[in-house]
Rosetta silent file (secondary structure, phi, psi, omega in degrees, C-alpha in Angstrom):
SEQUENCE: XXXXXXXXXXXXXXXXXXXXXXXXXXXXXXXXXXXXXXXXXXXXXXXXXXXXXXXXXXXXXXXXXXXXXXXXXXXXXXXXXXXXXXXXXXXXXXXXXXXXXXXXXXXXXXXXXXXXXXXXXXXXX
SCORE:     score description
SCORE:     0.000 S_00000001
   1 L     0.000  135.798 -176.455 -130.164   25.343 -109.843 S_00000001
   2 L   -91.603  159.571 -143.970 -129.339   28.434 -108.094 S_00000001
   3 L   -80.758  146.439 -168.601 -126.045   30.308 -109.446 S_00000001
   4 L   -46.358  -30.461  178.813 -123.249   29.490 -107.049 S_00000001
   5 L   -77.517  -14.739 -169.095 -122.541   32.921 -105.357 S_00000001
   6 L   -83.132  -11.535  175.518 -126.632   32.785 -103.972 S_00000001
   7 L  -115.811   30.513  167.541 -125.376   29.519 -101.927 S_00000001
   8 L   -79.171  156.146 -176.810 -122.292   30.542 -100.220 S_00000001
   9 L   -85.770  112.976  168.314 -122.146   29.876  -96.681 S_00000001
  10 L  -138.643  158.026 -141.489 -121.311   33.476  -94.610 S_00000001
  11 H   -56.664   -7.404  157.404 -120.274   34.136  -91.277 S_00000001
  12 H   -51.969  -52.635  133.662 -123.537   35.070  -90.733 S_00000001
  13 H     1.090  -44.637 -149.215 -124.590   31.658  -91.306 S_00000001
  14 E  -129.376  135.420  165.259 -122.737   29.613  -88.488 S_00000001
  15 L   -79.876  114.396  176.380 -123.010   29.993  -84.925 S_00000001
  16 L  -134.789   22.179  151.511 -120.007   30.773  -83.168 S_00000001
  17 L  -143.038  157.287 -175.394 -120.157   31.476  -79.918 S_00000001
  18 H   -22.197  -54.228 -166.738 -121.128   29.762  -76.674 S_00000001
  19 H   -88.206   11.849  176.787 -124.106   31.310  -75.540 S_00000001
  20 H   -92.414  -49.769  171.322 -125.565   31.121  -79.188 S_00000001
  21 H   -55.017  -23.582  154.052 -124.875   26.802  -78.884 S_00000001
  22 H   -55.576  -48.240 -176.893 -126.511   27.381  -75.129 S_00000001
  23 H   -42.058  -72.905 -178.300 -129.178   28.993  -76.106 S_00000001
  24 H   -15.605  -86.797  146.306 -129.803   26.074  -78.627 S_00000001
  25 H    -1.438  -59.679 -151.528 -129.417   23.459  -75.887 S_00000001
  26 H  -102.342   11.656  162.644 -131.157   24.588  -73.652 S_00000001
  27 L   -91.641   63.015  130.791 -134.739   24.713  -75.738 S_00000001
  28 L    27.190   57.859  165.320 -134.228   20.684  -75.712 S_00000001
  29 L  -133.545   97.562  170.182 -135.934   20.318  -78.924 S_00000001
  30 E  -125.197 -163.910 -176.167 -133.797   18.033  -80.941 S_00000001
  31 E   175.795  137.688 -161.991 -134.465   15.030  -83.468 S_00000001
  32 E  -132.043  154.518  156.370 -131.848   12.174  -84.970 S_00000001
  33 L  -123.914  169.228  164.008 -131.313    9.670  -87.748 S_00000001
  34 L   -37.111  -28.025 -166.156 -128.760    7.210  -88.226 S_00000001
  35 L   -80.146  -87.483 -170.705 -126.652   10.087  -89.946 S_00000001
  36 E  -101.138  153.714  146.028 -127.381   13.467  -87.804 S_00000001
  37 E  -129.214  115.081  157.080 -128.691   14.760  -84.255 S_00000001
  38 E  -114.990  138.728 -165.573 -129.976   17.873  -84.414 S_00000001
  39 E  -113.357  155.724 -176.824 -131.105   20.028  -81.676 S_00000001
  40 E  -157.783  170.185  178.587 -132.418   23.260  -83.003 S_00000001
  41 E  -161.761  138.336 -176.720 -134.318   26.904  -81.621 S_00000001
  42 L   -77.975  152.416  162.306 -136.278   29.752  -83.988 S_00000001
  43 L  -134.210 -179.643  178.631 -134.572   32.779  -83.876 S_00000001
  44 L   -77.929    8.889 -175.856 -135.588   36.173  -85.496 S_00000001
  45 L  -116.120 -155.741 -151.615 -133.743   36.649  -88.504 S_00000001
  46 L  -114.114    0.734  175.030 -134.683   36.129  -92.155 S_00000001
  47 L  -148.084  144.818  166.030 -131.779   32.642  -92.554 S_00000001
  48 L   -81.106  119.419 -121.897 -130.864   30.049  -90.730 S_00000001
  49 L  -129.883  125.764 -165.812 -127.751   29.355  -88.913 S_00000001
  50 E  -103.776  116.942  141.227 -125.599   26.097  -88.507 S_00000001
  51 E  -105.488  151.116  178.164 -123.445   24.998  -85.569 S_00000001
  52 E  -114.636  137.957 -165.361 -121.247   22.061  -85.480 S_00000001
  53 E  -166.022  122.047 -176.974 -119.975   19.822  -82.943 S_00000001
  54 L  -139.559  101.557 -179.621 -117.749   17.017  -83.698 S_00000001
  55 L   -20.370  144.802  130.598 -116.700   14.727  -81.267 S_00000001
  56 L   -39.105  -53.815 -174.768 -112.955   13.361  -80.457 S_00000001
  57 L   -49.966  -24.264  176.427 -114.458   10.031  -80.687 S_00000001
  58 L   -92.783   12.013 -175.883 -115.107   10.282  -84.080 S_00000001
  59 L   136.955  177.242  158.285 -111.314   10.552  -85.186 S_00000001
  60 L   -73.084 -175.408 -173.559 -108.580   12.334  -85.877 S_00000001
  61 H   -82.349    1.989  155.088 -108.869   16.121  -86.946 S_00000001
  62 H   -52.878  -63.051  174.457 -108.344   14.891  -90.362 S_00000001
  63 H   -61.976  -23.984  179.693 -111.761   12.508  -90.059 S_00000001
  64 H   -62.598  -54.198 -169.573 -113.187   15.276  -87.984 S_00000001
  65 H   -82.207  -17.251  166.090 -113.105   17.946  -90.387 S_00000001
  66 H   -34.683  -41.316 -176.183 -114.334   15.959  -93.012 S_00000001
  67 H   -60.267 -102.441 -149.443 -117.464   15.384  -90.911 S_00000001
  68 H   -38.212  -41.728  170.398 -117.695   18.894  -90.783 S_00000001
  69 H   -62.411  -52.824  145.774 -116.966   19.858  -94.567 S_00000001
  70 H     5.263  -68.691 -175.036 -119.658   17.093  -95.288 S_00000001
  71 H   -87.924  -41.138  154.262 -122.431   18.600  -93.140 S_00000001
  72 H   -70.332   -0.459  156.778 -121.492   22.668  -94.442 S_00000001
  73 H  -105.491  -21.625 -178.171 -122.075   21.825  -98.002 S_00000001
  74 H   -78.513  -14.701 -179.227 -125.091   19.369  -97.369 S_00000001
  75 H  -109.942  -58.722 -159.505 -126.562   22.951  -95.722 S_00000001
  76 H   -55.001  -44.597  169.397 -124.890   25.032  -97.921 S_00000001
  77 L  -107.552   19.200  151.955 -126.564   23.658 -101.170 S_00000001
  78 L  -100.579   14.319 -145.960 -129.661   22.942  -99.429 S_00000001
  79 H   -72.393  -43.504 -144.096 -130.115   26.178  -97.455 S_00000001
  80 H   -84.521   29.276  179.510 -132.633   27.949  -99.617 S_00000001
  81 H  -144.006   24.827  158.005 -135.267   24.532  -99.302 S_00000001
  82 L  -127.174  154.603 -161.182 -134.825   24.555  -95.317 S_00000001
  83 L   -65.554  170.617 -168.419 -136.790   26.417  -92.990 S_00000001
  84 L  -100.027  -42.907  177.190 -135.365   29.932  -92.432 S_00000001
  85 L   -97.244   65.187  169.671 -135.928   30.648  -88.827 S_00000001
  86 L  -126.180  103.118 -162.597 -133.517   28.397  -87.315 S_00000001
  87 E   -80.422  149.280  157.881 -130.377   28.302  -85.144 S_00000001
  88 E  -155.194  127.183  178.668 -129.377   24.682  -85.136 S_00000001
  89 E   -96.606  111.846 -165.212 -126.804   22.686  -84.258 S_00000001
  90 E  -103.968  154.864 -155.991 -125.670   19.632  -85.886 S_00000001
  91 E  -130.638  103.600  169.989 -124.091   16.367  -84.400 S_00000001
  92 E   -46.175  114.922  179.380 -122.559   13.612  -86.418 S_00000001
  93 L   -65.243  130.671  175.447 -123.603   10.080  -85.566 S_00000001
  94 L   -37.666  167.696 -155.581 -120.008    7.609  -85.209 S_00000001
  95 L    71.344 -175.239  155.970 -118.723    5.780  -88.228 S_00000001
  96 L   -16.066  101.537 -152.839 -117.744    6.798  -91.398 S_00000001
  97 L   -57.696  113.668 -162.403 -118.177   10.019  -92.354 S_00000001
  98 L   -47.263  177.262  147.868 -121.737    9.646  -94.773 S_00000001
  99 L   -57.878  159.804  162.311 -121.965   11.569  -97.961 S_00000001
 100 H   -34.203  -48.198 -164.679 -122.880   15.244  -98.924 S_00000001
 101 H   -74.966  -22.846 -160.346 -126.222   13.784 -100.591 S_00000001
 102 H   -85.810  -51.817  175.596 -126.984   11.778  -97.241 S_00000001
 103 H   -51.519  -49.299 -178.096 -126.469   14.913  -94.872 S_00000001
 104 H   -53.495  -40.244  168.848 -128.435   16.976  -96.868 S_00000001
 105 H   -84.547    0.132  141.642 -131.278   14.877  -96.839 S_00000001
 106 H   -69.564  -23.216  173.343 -131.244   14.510  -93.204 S_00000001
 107 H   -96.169   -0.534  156.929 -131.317   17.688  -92.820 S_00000001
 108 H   -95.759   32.328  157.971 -134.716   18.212  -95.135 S_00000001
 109 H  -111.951  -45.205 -171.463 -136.227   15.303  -93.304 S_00000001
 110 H   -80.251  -34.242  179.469 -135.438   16.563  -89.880 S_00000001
 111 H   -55.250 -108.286 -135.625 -135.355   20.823  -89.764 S_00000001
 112 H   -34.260  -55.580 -142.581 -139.261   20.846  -90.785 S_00000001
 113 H   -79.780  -47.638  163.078 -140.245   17.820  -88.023 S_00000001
 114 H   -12.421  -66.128  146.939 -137.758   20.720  -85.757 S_00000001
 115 H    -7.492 -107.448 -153.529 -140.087   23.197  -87.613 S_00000001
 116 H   -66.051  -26.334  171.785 -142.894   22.076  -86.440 S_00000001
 117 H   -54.743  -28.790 -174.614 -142.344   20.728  -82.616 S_00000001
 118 H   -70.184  -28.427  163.303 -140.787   24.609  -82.107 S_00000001
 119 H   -86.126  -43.838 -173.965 -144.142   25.740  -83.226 S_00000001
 120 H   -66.149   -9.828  171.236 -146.558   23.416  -81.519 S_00000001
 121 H   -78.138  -32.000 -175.353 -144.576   24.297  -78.171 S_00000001
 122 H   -76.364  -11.095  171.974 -144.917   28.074  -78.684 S_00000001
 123 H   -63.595  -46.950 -163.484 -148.572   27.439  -79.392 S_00000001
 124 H   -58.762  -46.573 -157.352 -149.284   25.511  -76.420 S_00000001
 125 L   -86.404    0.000    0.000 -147.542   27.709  -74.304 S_00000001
């Protein structure tokens, strides 16, 4: 286990403005489970960077931010066993907001299959 200050989440971390969630977008390379949809694009820097987008539909802001604390610790103690060059944004499926244990492993089953469609396009291309 890695000592608790090497897994903080900083603002470096998170995507927070528009054109960085356009960017995302608009390479259309996403991929879902029952859990998450995540759409995701490599960028250039040495860690990989989380946006969030959580519907009205999915509650009040009480159930909302839950979602969201949920999904920043499910990255946050998974970071350093997900790929590194990746902006991605993630999107809560409706119901009940899932566990810590469940986002995180959506998000090591989906970033690598991310992973690799982001490479086989820049190959082809």
């Amino acid at each position: 286990m890695r000592s608790a200050w090497r897994l903080r989440l900083t603002r470096n971390q998170r995507l927070r403005r528009r054109n960085d969630f356009q960017r995302v977008f608009a390479r259309r390379n996403r991929a879902g489970d029952q859990d998450l949809l995540i759409y995701a694009r490599g960028n250039d820097l040495s860690h990989a960077r989380l946006g969030l987008i959580v519907s009205r539909r999915l509650g009040r802001a009480v159930t909302r931010n839950r979602f969201k604390r949920r999904i920043r610790e499910a990255f946050r103690t998974s970071q350093h066993e997900l790929p590194k060059d990746l902006d991605f944004v993630c999107i809560p499926r409706p119901g009940t907001p899932r566990t810590v244990e469940t986002y995180a492993r959506s998000l090591q089953r989906l970033l690598p299959l991310l992973r690799r469609r982001l490479g086989a396009a820049e190959q082809s291309s």
